[in-house]
mmCIF file of C-alpha atoms in Angstrom:
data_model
loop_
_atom_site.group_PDB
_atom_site.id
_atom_site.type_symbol
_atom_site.label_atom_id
_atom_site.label_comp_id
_atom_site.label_asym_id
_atom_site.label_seq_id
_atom_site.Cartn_x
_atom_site.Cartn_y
_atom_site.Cartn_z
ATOM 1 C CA UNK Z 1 0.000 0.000 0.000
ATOM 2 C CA UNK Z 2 0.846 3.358 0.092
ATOM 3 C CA UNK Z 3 1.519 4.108 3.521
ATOM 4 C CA UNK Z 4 1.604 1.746 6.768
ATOM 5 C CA UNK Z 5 -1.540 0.482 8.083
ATOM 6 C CA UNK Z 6 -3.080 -0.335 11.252
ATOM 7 C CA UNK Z 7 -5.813 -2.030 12.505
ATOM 8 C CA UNK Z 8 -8.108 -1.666 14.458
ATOM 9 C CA UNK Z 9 -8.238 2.430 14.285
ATOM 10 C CA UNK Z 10 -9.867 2.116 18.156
ATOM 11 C CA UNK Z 11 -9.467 -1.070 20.792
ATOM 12 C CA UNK Z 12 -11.643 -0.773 23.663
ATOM 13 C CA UNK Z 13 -11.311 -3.592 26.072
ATOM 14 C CA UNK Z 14 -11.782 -4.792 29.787
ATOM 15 C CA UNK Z 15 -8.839 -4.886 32.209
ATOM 16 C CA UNK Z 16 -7.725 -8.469 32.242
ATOM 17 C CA UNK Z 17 -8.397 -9.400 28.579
ATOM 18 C CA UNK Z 18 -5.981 -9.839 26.018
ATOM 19 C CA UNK Z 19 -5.588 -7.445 22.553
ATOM 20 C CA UNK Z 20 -3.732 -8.331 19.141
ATOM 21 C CA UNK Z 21 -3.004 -5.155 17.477
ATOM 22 C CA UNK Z 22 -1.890 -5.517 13.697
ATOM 23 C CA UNK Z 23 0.786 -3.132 11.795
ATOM 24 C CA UNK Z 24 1.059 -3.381 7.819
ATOM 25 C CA UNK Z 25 4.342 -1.863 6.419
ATOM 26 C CA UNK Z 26 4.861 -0.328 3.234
ATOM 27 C CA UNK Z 27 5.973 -2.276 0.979
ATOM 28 C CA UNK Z 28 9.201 -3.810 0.577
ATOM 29 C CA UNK Z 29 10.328 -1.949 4.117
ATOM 30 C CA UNK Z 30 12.609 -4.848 5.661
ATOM 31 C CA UNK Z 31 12.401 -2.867 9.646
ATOM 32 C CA UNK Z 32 9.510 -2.778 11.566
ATOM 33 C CA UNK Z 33 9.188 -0.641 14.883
ATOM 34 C CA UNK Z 34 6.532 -0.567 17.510
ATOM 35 C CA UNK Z 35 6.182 3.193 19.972
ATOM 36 C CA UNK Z 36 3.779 3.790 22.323
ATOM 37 C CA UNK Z 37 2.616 7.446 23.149
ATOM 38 C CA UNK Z 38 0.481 8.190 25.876
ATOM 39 C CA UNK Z 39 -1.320 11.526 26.132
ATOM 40 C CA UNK Z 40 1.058 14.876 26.643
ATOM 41 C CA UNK Z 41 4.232 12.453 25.572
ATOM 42 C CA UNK Z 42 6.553 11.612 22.516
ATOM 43 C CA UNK Z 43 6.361 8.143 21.265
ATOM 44 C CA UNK Z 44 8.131 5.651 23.461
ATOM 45 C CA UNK Z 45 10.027 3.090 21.833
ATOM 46 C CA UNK Z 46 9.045 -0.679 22.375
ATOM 47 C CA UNK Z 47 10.183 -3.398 19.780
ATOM 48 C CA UNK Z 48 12.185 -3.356 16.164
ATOM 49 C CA UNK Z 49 12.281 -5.950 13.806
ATOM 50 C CA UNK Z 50 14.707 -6.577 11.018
ATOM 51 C CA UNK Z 51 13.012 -8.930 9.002
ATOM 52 C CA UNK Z 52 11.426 -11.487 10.985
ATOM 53 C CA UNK Z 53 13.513 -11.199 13.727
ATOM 54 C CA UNK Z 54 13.430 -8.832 16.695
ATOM 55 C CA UNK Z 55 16.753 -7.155 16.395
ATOM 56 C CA UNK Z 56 15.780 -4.939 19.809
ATOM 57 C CA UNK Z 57 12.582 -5.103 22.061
ATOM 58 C CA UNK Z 58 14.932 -3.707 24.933
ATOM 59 C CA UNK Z 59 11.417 -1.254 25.398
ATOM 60 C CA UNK Z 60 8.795 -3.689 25.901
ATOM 61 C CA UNK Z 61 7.699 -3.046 29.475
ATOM 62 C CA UNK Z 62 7.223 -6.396 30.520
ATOM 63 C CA UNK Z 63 6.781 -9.944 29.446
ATOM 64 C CA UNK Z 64 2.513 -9.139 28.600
ATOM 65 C CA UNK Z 65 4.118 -7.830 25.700
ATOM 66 C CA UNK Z 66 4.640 -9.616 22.836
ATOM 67 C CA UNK Z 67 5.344 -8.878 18.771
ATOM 68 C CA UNK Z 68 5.497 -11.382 15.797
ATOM 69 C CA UNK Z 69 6.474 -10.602 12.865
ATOM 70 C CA UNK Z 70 6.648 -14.434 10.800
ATOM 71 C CA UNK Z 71 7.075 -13.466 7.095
ATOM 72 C CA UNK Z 72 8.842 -9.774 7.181
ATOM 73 C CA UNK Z 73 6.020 -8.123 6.722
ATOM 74 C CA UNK Z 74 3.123 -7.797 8.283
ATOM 75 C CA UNK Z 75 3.325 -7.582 12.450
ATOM 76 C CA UNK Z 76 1.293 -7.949 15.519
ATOM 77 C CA UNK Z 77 2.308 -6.718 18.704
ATOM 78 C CA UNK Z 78 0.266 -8.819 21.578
ATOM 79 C CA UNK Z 79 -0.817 -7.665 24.834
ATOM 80 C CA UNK Z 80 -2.004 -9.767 27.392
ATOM 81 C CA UNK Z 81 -3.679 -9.619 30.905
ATOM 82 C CA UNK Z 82 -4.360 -5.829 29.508
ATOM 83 C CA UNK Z 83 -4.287 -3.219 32.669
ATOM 84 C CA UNK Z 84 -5.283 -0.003 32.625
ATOM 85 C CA UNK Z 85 -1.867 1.820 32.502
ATOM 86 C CA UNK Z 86 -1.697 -0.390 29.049
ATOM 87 C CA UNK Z 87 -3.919 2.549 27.678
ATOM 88 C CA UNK Z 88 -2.224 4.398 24.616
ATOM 89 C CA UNK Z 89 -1.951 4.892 20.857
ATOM 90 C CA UNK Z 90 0.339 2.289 20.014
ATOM 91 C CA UNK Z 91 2.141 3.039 16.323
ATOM 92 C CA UNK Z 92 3.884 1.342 14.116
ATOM 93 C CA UNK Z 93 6.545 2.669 11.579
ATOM 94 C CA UNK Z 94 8.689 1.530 8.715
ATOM 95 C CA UNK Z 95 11.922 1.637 6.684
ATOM 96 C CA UNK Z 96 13.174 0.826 4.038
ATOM 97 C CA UNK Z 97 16.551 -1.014 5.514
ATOM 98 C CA UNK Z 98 16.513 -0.378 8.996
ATOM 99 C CA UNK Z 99 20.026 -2.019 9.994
ATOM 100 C CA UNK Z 100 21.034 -3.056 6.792
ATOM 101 C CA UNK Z 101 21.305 0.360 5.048
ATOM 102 C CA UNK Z 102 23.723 2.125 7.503
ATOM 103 C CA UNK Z 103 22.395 5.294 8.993
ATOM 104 C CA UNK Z 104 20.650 7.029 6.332
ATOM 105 C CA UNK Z 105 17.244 5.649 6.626
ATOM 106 C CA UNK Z 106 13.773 7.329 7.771
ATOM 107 C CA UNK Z 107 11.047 5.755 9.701
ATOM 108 C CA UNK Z 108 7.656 6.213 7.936
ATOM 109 C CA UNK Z 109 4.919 6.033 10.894
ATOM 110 C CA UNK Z 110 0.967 4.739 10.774
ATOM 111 C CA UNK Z 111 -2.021 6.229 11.967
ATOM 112 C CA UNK Z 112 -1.803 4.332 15.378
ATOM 113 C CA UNK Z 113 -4.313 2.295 17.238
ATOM 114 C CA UNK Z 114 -5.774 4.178 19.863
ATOM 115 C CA UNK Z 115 -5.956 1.307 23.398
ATOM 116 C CA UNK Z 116 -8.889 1.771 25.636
ATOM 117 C CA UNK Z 117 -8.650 -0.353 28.875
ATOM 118 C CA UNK Z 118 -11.350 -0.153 30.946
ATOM 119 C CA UNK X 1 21.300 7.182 27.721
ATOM 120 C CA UNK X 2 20.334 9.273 24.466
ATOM 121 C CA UNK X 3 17.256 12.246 25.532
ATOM 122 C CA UNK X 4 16.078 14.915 23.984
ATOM 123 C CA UNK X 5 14.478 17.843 25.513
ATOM 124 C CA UNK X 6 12.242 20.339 23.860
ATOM 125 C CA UNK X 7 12.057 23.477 25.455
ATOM 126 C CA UNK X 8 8.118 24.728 24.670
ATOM 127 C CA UNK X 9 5.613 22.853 25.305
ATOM 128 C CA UNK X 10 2.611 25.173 24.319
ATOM 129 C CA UNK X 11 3.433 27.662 21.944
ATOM 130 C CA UNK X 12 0.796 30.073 20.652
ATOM 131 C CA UNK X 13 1.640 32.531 17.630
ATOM 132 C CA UNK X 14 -0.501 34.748 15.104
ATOM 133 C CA UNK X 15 -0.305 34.399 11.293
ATOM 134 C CA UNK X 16 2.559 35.722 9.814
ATOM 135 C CA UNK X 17 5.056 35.492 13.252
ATOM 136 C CA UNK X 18 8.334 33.667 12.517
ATOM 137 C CA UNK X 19 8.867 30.191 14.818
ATOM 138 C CA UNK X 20 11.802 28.267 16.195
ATOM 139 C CA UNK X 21 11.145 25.442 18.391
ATOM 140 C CA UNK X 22 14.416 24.244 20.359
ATOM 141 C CA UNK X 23 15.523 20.947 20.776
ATOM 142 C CA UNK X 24 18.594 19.753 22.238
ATOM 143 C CA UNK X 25 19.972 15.735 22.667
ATOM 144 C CA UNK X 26 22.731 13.935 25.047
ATOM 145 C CA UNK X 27 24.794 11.333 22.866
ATOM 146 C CA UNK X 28 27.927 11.939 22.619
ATOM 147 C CA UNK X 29 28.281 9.933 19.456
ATOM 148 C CA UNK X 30 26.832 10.839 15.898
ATOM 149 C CA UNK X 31 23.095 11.248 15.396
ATOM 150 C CA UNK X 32 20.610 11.207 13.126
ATOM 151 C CA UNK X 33 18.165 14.108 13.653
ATOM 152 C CA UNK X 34 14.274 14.385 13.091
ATOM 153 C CA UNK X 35 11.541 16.833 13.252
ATOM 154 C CA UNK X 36 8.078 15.241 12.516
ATOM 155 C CA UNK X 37 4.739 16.675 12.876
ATOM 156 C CA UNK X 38 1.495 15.877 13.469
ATOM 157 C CA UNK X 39 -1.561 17.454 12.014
ATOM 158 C CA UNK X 40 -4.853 17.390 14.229
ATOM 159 C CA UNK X 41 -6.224 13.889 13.810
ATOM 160 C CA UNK X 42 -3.493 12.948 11.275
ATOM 161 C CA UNK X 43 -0.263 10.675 11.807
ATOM 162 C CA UNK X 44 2.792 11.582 12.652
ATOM 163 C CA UNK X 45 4.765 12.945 9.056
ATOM 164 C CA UNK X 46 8.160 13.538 8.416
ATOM 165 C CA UNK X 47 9.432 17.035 8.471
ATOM 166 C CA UNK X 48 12.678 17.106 8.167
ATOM 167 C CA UNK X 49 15.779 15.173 8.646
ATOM 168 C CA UNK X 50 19.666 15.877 9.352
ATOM 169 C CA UNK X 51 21.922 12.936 8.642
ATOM 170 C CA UNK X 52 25.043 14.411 7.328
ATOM 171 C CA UNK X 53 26.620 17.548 5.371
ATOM 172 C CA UNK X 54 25.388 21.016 4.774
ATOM 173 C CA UNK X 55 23.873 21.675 9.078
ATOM 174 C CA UNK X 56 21.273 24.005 7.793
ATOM 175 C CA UNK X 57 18.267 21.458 6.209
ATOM 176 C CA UNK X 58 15.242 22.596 4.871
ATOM 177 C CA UNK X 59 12.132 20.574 4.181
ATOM 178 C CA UNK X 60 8.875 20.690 3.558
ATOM 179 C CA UNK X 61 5.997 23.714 3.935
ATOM 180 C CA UNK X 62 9.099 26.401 3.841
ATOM 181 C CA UNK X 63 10.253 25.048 7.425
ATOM 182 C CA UNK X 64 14.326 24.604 8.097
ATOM 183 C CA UNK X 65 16.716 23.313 11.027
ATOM 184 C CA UNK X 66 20.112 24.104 11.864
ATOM 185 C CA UNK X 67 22.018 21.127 13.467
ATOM 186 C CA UNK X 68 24.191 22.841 16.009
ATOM 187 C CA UNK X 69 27.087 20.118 16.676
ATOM 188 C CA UNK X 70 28.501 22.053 19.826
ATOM 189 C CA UNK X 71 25.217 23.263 21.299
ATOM 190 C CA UNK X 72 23.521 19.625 20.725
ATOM 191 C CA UNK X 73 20.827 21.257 19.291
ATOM 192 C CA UNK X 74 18.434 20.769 16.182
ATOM 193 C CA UNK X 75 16.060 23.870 16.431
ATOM 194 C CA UNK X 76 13.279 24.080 14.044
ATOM 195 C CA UNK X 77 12.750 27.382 12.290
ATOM 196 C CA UNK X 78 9.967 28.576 9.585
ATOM 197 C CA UNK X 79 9.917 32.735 9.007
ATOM 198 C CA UNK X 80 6.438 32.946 8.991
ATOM 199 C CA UNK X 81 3.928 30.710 10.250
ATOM 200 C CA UNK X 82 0.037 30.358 8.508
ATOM 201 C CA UNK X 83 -2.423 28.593 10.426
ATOM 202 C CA UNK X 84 -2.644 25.576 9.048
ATOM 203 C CA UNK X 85 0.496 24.710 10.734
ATOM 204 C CA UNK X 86 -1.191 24.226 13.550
ATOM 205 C CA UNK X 87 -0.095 20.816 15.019
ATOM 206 C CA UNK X 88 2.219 19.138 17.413
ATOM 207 C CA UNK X 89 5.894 19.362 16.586
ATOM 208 C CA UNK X 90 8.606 16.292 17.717
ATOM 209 C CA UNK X 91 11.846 16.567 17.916
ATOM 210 C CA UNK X 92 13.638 12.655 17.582
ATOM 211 C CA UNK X 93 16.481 11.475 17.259
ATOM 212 C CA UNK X 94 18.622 8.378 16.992
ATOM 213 C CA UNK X 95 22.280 6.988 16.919
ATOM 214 C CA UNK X 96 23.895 6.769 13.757
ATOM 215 C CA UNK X 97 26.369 3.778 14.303
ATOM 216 C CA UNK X 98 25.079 2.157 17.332
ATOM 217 C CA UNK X 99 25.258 -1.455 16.482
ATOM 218 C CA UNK X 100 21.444 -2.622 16.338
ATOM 219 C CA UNK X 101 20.212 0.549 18.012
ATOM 220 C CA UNK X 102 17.763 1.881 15.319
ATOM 221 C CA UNK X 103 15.536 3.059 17.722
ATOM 222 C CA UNK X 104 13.990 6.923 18.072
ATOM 223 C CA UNK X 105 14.426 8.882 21.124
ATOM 224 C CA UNK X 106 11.596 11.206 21.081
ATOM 225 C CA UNK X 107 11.165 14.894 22.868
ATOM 226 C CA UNK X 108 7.802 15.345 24.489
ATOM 227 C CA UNK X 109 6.306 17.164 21.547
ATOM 228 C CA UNK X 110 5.522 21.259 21.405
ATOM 229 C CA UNK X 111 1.842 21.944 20.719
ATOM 230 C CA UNK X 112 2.138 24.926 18.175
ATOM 231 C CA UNK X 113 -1.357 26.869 17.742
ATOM 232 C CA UNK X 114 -1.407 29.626 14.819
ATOM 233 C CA UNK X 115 -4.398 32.372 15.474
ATOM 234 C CA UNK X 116 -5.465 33.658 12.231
#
């Protein structure tokens, strides 16, 4: 597509439940990165993926959080036993090489999913 | 630990004022250097970006930066400001030879609101 993608737009859940939250890079982008932002802050890094591999989820807060990414492309970043500090706009961005292409490369960012927990 | 600070958080200016938003970084290495904005109810966009050579960058809507090596700074300039450029500004940046470290460091964001 275009641009990245991510679905759903709006998650409103219970406290206690768990959430799958999908990202869809552009295409051909080989690096993958999950933020979180929470009202009044910058995004806050959590997970990068080169490929299918997580080169550095050193920002996932704790092991509730999980991300896949099994064929370089599309990812979903997994939250379990949701609490209520969980809520956020969780975005995802892209580039084109990520780790492979040395320092000149940009991260292109999605709309975000916007996590309710009630 | 990288950080970047942004100096105004609420900035409020009339049509036709000029604007520079600071923002400064600890990392004592070489950086990569971001501005991105968001529109109201859009996604974050891409500014700007400093990665090497000529310090003063310009990008798009007639805004510029000026990476200031000694001053750790990478403040965001535009000479006169129209109101659609109303928005929240953020200031990010990340290392440019740090092994596997890709990630952004973000400032907390200046909320920039143009009266016409």
């Amino acid at each position: 597509g275009a641009g990245v993608s991510q679905t759903p737009s709006n998650k409103v859940t219970e406290k206690g439940k768990y959430v799958e939250l999908r990202c869809d890079p552009i295409s051909g982008h080989t690096a993958l990165y999950w933020y979180r932002q929470s009202l009044g802050q910058g995004p806050e890094f959590l997970i990068y993926f080169q490929g299918t591999g997580a080169a550095d989820d050193s920002g996932l807060p704790n092991d509730r959080f999980f991300a896949v990414r099994p064929e370089g492309s599309v990812s979903t970043l997994k939250i379990q036993r949701t609490e209520r500090g969980d809520s956020a706009v969780y975005l995802c961005a892209s580039s084109l090489r990520g780790l492979a292409g040395g320092r000149t490369d940009t991260q292109y960012f999605g709309p975000g999913t916007r996590l309710t927990v009630l | 630990a990288q950080s970047v600070s942004q100096h105004n958080h609420h900035v409020i200016l009339s049509e036709a004022a000029s604007l520079e938003l600071g923002c400064n970084y600890s990392y004592g290495g070489t950086v990569n250097l971001f501005w991105y904005v968001q529109y109201p109810g859009q996604h974050l966009q891409l500014l700007l970006k400093y990665f090497s050579g000529d310090p003063l960058v310009k990008g798009i809507k007639g805004f510029e930066a000026e990476f200031i090596k000694s001053k750790f700074s990478f403040n965001l300039r535009k000479p006169s400001v129209q109101w659609s450029d109303t928005a929240e500004y953020f200031c990010a940046v990340n290392a440019a030879y740090a092994g596997n470290n890709r990630k952004l460091i973000w400032g907390l964001g200046t909320s920039l609101a143009v009266n016409p």
